[in-house]
Short mmCIF file of C-alpha atoms and ligand atoms in Angstrom, two decimals:
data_model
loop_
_atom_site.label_atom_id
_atom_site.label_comp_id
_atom_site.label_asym_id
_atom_site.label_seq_id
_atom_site.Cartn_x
_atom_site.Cartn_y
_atom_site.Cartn_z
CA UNK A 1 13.78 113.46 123.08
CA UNK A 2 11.82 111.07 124.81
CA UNK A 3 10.30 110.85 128.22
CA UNK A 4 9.93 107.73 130.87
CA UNK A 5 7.85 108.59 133.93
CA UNK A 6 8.18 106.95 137.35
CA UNK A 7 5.40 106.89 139.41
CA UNK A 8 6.39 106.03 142.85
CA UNK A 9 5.10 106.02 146.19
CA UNK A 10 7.92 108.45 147.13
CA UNK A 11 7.63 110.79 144.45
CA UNK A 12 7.02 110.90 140.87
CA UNK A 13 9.97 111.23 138.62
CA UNK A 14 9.91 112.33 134.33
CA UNK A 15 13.24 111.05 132.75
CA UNK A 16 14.16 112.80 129.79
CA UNK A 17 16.48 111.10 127.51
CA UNK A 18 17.93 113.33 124.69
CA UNK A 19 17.54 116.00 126.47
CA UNK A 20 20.17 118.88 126.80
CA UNK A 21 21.94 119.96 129.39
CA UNK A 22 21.95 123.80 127.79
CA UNK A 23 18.12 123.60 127.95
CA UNK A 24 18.01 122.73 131.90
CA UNK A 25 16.54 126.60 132.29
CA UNK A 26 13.28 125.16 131.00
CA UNK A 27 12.92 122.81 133.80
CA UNK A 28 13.45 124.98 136.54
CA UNK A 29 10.43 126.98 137.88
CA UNK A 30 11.20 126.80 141.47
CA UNK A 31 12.05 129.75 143.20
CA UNK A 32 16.17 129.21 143.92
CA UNK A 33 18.40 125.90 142.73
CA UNK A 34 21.73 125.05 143.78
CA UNK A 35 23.80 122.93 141.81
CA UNK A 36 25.71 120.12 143.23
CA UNK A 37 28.78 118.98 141.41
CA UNK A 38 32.21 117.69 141.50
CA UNK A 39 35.37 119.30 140.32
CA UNK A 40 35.81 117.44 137.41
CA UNK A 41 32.35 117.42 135.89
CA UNK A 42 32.61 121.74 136.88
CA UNK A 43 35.40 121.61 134.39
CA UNK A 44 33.87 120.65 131.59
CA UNK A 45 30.90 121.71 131.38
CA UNK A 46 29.83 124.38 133.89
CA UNK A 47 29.57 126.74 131.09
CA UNK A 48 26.47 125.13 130.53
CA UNK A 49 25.28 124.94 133.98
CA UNK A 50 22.11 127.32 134.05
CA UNK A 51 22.34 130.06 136.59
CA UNK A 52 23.02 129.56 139.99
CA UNK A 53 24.52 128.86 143.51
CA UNK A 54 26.69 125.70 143.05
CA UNK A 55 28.53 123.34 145.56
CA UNK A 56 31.21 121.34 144.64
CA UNK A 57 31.99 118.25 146.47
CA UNK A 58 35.32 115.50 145.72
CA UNK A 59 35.30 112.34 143.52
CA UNK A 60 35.19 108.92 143.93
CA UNK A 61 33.89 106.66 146.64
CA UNK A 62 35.41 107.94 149.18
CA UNK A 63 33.92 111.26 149.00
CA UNK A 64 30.60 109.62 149.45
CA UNK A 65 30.05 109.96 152.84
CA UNK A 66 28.01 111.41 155.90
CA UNK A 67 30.71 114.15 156.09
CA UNK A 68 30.25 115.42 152.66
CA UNK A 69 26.68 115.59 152.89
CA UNK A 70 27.03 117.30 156.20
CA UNK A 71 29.32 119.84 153.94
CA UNK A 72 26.17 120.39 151.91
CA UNK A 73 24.18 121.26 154.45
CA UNK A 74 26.47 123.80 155.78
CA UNK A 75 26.54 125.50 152.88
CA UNK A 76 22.62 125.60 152.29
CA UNK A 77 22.18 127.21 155.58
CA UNK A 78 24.81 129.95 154.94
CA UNK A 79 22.67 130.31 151.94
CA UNK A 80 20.04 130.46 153.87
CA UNK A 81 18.27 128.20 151.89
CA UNK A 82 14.36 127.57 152.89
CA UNK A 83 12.05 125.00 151.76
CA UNK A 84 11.45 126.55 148.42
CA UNK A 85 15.46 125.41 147.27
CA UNK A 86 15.60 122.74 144.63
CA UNK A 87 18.94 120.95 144.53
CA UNK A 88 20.33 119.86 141.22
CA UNK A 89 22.84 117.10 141.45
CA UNK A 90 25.27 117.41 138.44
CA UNK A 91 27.50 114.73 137.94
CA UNK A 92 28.01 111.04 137.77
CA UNK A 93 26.62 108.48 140.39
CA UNK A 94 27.85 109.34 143.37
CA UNK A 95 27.34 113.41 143.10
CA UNK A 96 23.50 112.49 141.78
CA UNK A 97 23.23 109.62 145.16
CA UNK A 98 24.47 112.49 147.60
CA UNK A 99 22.21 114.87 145.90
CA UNK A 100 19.20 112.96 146.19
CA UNK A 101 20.02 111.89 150.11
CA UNK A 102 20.55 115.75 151.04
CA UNK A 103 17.85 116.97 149.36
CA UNK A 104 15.30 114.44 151.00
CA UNK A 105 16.69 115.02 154.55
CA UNK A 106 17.66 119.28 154.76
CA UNK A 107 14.26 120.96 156.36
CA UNK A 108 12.89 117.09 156.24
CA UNK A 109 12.80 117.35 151.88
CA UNK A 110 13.10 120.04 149.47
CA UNK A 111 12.57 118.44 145.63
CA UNK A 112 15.55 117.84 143.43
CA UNK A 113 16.62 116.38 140.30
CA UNK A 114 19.83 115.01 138.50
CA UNK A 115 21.39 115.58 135.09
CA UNK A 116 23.87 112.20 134.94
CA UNK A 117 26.90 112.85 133.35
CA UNK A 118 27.89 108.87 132.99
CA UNK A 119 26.72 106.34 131.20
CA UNK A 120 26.61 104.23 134.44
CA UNK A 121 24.31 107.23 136.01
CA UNK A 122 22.05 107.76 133.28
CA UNK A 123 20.58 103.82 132.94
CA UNK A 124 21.70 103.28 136.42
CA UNK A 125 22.15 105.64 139.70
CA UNK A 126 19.94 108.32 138.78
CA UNK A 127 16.77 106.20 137.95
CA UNK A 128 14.96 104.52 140.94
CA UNK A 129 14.92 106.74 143.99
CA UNK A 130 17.74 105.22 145.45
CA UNK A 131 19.91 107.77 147.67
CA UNK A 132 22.73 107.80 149.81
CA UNK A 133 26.15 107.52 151.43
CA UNK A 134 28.88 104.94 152.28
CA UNK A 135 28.88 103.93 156.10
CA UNK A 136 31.86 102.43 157.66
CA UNK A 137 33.46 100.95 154.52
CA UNK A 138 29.80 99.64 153.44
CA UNK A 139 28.32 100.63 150.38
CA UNK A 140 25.17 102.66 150.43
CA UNK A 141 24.34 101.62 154.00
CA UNK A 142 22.66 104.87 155.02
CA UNK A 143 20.08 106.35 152.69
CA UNK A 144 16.36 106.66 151.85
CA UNK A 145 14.09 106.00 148.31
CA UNK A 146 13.21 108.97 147.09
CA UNK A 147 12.31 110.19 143.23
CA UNK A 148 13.76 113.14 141.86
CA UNK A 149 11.39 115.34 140.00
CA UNK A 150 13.67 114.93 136.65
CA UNK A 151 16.35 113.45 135.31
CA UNK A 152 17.62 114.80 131.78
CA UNK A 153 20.14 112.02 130.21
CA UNK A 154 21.88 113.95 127.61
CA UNK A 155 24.03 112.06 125.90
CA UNK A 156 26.29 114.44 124.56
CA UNK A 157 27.88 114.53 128.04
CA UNK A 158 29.48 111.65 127.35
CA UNK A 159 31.88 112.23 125.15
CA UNK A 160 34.55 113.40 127.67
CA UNK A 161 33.77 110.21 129.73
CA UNK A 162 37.29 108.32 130.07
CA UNK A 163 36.87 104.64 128.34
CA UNK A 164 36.67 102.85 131.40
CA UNK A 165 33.76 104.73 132.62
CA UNK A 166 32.13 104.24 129.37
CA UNK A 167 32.33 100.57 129.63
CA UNK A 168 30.91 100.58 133.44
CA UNK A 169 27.83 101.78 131.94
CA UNK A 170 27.59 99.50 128.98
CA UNK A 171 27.88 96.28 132.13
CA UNK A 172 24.60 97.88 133.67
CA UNK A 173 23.32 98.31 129.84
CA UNK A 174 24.24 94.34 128.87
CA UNK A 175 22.38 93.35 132.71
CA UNK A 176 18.74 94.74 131.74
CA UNK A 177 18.65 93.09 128.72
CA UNK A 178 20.06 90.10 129.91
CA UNK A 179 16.96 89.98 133.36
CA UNK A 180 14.37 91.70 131.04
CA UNK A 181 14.50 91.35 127.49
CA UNK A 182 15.46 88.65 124.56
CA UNK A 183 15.13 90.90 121.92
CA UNK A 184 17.54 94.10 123.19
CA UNK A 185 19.56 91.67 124.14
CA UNK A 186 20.07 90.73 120.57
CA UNK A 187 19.91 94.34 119.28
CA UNK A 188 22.87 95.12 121.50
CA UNK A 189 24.46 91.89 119.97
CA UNK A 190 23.78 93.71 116.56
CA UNK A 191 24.40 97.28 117.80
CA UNK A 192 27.71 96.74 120.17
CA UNK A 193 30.44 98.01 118.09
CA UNK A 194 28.20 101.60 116.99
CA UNK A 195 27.32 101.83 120.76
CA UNK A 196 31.11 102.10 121.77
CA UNK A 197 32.07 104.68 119.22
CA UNK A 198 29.27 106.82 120.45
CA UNK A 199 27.10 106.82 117.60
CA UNK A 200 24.32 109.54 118.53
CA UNK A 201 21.41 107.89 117.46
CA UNK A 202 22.07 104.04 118.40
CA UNK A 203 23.51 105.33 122.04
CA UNK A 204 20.34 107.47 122.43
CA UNK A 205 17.61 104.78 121.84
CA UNK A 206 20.41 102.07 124.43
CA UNK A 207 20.42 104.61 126.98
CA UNK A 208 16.09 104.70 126.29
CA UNK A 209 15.51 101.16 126.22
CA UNK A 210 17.56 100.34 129.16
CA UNK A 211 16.15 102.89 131.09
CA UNK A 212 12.25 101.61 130.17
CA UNK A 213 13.33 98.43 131.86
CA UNK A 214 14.38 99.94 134.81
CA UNK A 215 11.44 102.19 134.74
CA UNK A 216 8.95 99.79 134.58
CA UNK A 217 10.79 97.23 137.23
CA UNK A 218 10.90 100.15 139.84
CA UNK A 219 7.21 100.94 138.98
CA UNK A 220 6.62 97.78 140.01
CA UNK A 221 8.71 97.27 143.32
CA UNK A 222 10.13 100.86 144.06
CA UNK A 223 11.46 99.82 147.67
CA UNK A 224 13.11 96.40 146.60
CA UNK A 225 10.97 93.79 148.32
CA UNK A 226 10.76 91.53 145.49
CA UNK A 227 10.83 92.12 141.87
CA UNK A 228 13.76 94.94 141.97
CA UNK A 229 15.98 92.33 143.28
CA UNK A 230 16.38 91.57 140.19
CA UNK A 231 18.63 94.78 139.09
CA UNK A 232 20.86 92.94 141.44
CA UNK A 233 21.59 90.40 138.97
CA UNK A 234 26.19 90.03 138.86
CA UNK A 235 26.21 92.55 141.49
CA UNK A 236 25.98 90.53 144.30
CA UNK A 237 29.52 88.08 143.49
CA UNK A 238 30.85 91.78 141.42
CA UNK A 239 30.33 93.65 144.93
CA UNK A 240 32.66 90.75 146.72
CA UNK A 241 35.06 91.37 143.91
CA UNK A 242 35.22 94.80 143.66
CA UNK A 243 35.59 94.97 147.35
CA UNK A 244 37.78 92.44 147.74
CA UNK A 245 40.22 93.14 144.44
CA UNK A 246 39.42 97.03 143.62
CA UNK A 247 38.28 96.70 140.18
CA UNK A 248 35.93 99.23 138.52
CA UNK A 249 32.32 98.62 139.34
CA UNK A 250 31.44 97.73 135.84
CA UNK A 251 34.41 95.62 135.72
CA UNK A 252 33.10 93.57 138.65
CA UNK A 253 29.59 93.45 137.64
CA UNK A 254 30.51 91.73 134.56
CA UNK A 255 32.30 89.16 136.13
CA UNK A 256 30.01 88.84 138.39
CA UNK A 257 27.49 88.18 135.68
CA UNK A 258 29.33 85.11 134.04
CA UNK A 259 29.96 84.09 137.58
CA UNK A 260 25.83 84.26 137.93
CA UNK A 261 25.18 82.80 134.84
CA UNK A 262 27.56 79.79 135.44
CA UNK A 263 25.45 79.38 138.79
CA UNK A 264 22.21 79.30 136.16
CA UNK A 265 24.01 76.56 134.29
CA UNK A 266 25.16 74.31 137.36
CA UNK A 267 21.26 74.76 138.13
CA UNK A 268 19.98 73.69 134.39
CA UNK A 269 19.10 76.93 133.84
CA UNK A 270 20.81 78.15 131.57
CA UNK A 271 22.39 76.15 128.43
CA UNK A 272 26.03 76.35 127.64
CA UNK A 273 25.21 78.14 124.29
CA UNK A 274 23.35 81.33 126.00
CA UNK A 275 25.67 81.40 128.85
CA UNK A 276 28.60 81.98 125.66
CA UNK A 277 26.34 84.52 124.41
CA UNK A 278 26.09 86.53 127.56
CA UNK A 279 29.87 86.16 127.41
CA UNK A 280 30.58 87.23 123.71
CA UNK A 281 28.13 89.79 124.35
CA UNK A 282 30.18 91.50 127.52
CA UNK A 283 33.59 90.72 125.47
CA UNK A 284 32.20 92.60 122.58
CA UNK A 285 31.51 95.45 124.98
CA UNK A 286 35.19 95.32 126.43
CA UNK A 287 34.45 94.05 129.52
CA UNK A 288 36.46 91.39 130.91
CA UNK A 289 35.60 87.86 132.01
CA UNK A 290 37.61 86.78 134.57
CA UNK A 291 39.61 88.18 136.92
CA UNK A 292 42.93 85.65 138.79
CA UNK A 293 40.70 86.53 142.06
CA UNK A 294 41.80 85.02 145.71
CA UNK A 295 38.76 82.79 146.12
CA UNK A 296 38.83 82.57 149.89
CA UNK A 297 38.59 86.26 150.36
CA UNK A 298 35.97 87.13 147.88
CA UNK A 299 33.97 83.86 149.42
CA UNK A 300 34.56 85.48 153.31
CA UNK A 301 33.53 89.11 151.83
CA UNK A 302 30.36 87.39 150.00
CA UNK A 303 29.28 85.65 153.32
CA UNK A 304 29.43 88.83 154.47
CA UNK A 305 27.05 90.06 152.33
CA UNK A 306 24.34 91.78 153.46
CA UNK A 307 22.02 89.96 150.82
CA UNK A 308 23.09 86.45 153.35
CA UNK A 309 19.77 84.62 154.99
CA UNK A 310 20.25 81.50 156.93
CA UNK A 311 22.96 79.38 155.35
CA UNK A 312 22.41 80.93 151.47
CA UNK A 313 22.67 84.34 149.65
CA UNK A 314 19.82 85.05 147.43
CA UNK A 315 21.33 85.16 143.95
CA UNK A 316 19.62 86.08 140.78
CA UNK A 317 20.20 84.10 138.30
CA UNK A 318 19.24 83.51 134.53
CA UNK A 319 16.13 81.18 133.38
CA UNK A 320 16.97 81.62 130.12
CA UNK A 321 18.19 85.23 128.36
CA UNK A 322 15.85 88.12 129.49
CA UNK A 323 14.63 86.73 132.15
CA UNK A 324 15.94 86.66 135.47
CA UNK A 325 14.61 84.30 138.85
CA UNK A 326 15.97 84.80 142.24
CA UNK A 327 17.01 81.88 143.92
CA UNK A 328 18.98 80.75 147.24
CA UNK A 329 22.26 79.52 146.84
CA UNK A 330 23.95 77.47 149.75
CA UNK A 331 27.66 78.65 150.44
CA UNK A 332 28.26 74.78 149.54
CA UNK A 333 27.01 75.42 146.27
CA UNK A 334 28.78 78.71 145.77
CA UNK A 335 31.85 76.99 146.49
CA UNK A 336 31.78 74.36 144.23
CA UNK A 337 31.12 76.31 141.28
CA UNK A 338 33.75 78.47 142.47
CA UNK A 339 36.07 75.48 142.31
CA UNK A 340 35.03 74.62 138.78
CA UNK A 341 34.80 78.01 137.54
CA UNK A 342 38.01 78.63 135.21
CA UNK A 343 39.13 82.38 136.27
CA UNK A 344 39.99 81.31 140.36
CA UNK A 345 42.73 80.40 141.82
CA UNK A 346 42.43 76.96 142.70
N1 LIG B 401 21.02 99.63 140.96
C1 LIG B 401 19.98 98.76 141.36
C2 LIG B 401 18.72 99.43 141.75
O1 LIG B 401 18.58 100.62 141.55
O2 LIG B 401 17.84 98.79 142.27
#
């Protein structure tokens, strides 16, 4: 096992990757948890839960919502939880976001802390303080920064994870090497094919690197006012895609990332050779491409981004492999890539 701290200035968070979720007794001294979980994750392995109150709430997007948060805090008062609760979140992204958001707002903050059950929320969703709900079709529009006192990755978890979900994670896995660093990007190159058959040891020290870049970028910038923009890199053109064409997030993000990196290119950049490696590199980790996308509705949903300011979006873009630069694009700009891009419809 090895440990990552944050040290924020919301809270100071220990992730511990290799950990196991049958040891999660050791970690709790407070005087009461309640788990929060979803169904599905409850079915598999809440044998292992330690001992306690839990609260299950529903999967998927949809779930993630002001109500359901409101259903937690129903609950904790018939519990009559005080102060002294810690909440435990569980699950993949969205039970660990909800989690994080209740916690910090019931009786103004009681601590918490996540054990991620996806490969998405272990490198991803439960590192970074981020917390909160969907508003009004928007994703995570209502929320707060706030670091949970742990996070155990255990990567045993994932071996009931359905492909797809695998593969999410591996998009977030390919995008920190890709902003942060040359030479995981070319262990990952090396490393691909073990990493999607779950080999222990080579998904382990992924699921530690990846999470040291993420680490050290929020240590940096925890509230996103400059350098954590970065983490944004195929997310802002995979959120107008996703949105616009329901695809799985990791699905999008990868698209999103060629669609970046052809920006970088246009730009001078990025050279025709990396931008294929960035490609080969996402293929080898079964993620698509391309997508035969309806250009004029993914442009009107990216306009409507909320990352828009004055007549550009702020895109992050490559400078080369491992390191990322956020620049303005002008919808102009956008579109004409767009046009030459081979995957739209023209
Ligand atoms: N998922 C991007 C971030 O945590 O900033």
């Amino acid at each position: 096992m090895k440990t990552i701290e944050i040290a924020g200035h919301t809270g100071h968070s220990q992730i511990l990757v290799g950990e196991r979720l049958k040891n999660l007794k050791a970690y709790l001294d407070w005087k009461r948890t309640v788990i929060i979980t979803d169904d599905n994750v409850a079915g598999f392995y809440q044998k292992d839960f330690p001992i306690a109150d839990v609260i299950c709430v529903g999967t998927g997007e949809k779930a993630k919502t002001l109500k359901t948060v409101e259903k937690i805090y129903h609950r904790l008062i018939e519990m009559e939880a005080d102060r002294s609760v810690f909440l435990l979140g569980i699950g993949g992204g969205i039970v660990c976001d909800m989690t994080g958001f209740a916690a910090s707002t019931y009786l103004r903050g009681v601590e918490f802390g996540y054990v991620p059950t996806t490969l998405l929320a272990q490198v991803d969703a439960s590192v970074g303080g981020k917390t909160g709900v969907n508003f009004k079709g928007y994703k995570n529009m209502v929320g707060v920064f706030s670091q949970p006192a742990f996070v155990v990755c255990d990567p045993g978890v994932l071996k009931t994870l359905p492909a797809q979900e695998l593969v999410s994670g591996f998009a977030e896995i390919v995008k920190h090497a890709a902003i942060a660093d040359a030479s995981y990007f070319a262990c990952l190159e090396e490393n691909a094919v073990s990493a999607l058959s779950l080999d222990a040891a080579v998904l382990q020290q992924i699921i530690y690197d990846s999470v040291k870049i993420k680490a050290a970028i929020v240590n940096r910038d925890e509230t996103e006012k400059g350098e954590r923009r970065k983490l944004n890199f195929g997310h802002t053109f995979g959120h107008a895609v996703e949105k616009t064409h329901g695809i799985a997030h990791g699905a999008a993000v990868s698209i999103g990332m060629v669609a970046a990196s052809l920006l970088s290119l246009n730009r001078g950049l990025l050279t025709e050779n990396e931008v294929d490696r960035l490609r080969r590199l996402l293929a080898r980790f079964k993620l698509p491409l391309r997508i035969d996308m309806d250009k004029e509705k993914v442009l009107d949903a990216l306009v409507r981004d909320k990352k828009r300011e004055g007549d550009g979006i702020h895109f992050v873009l490559l400078a080369g492999i491992g390191q990322a630069v956020v620049e303005k694009i002008s919808i102009d700009e956008l579109k004409t890539v767009l046009k030459n891009l081979a995957f739209t419809r023209s």
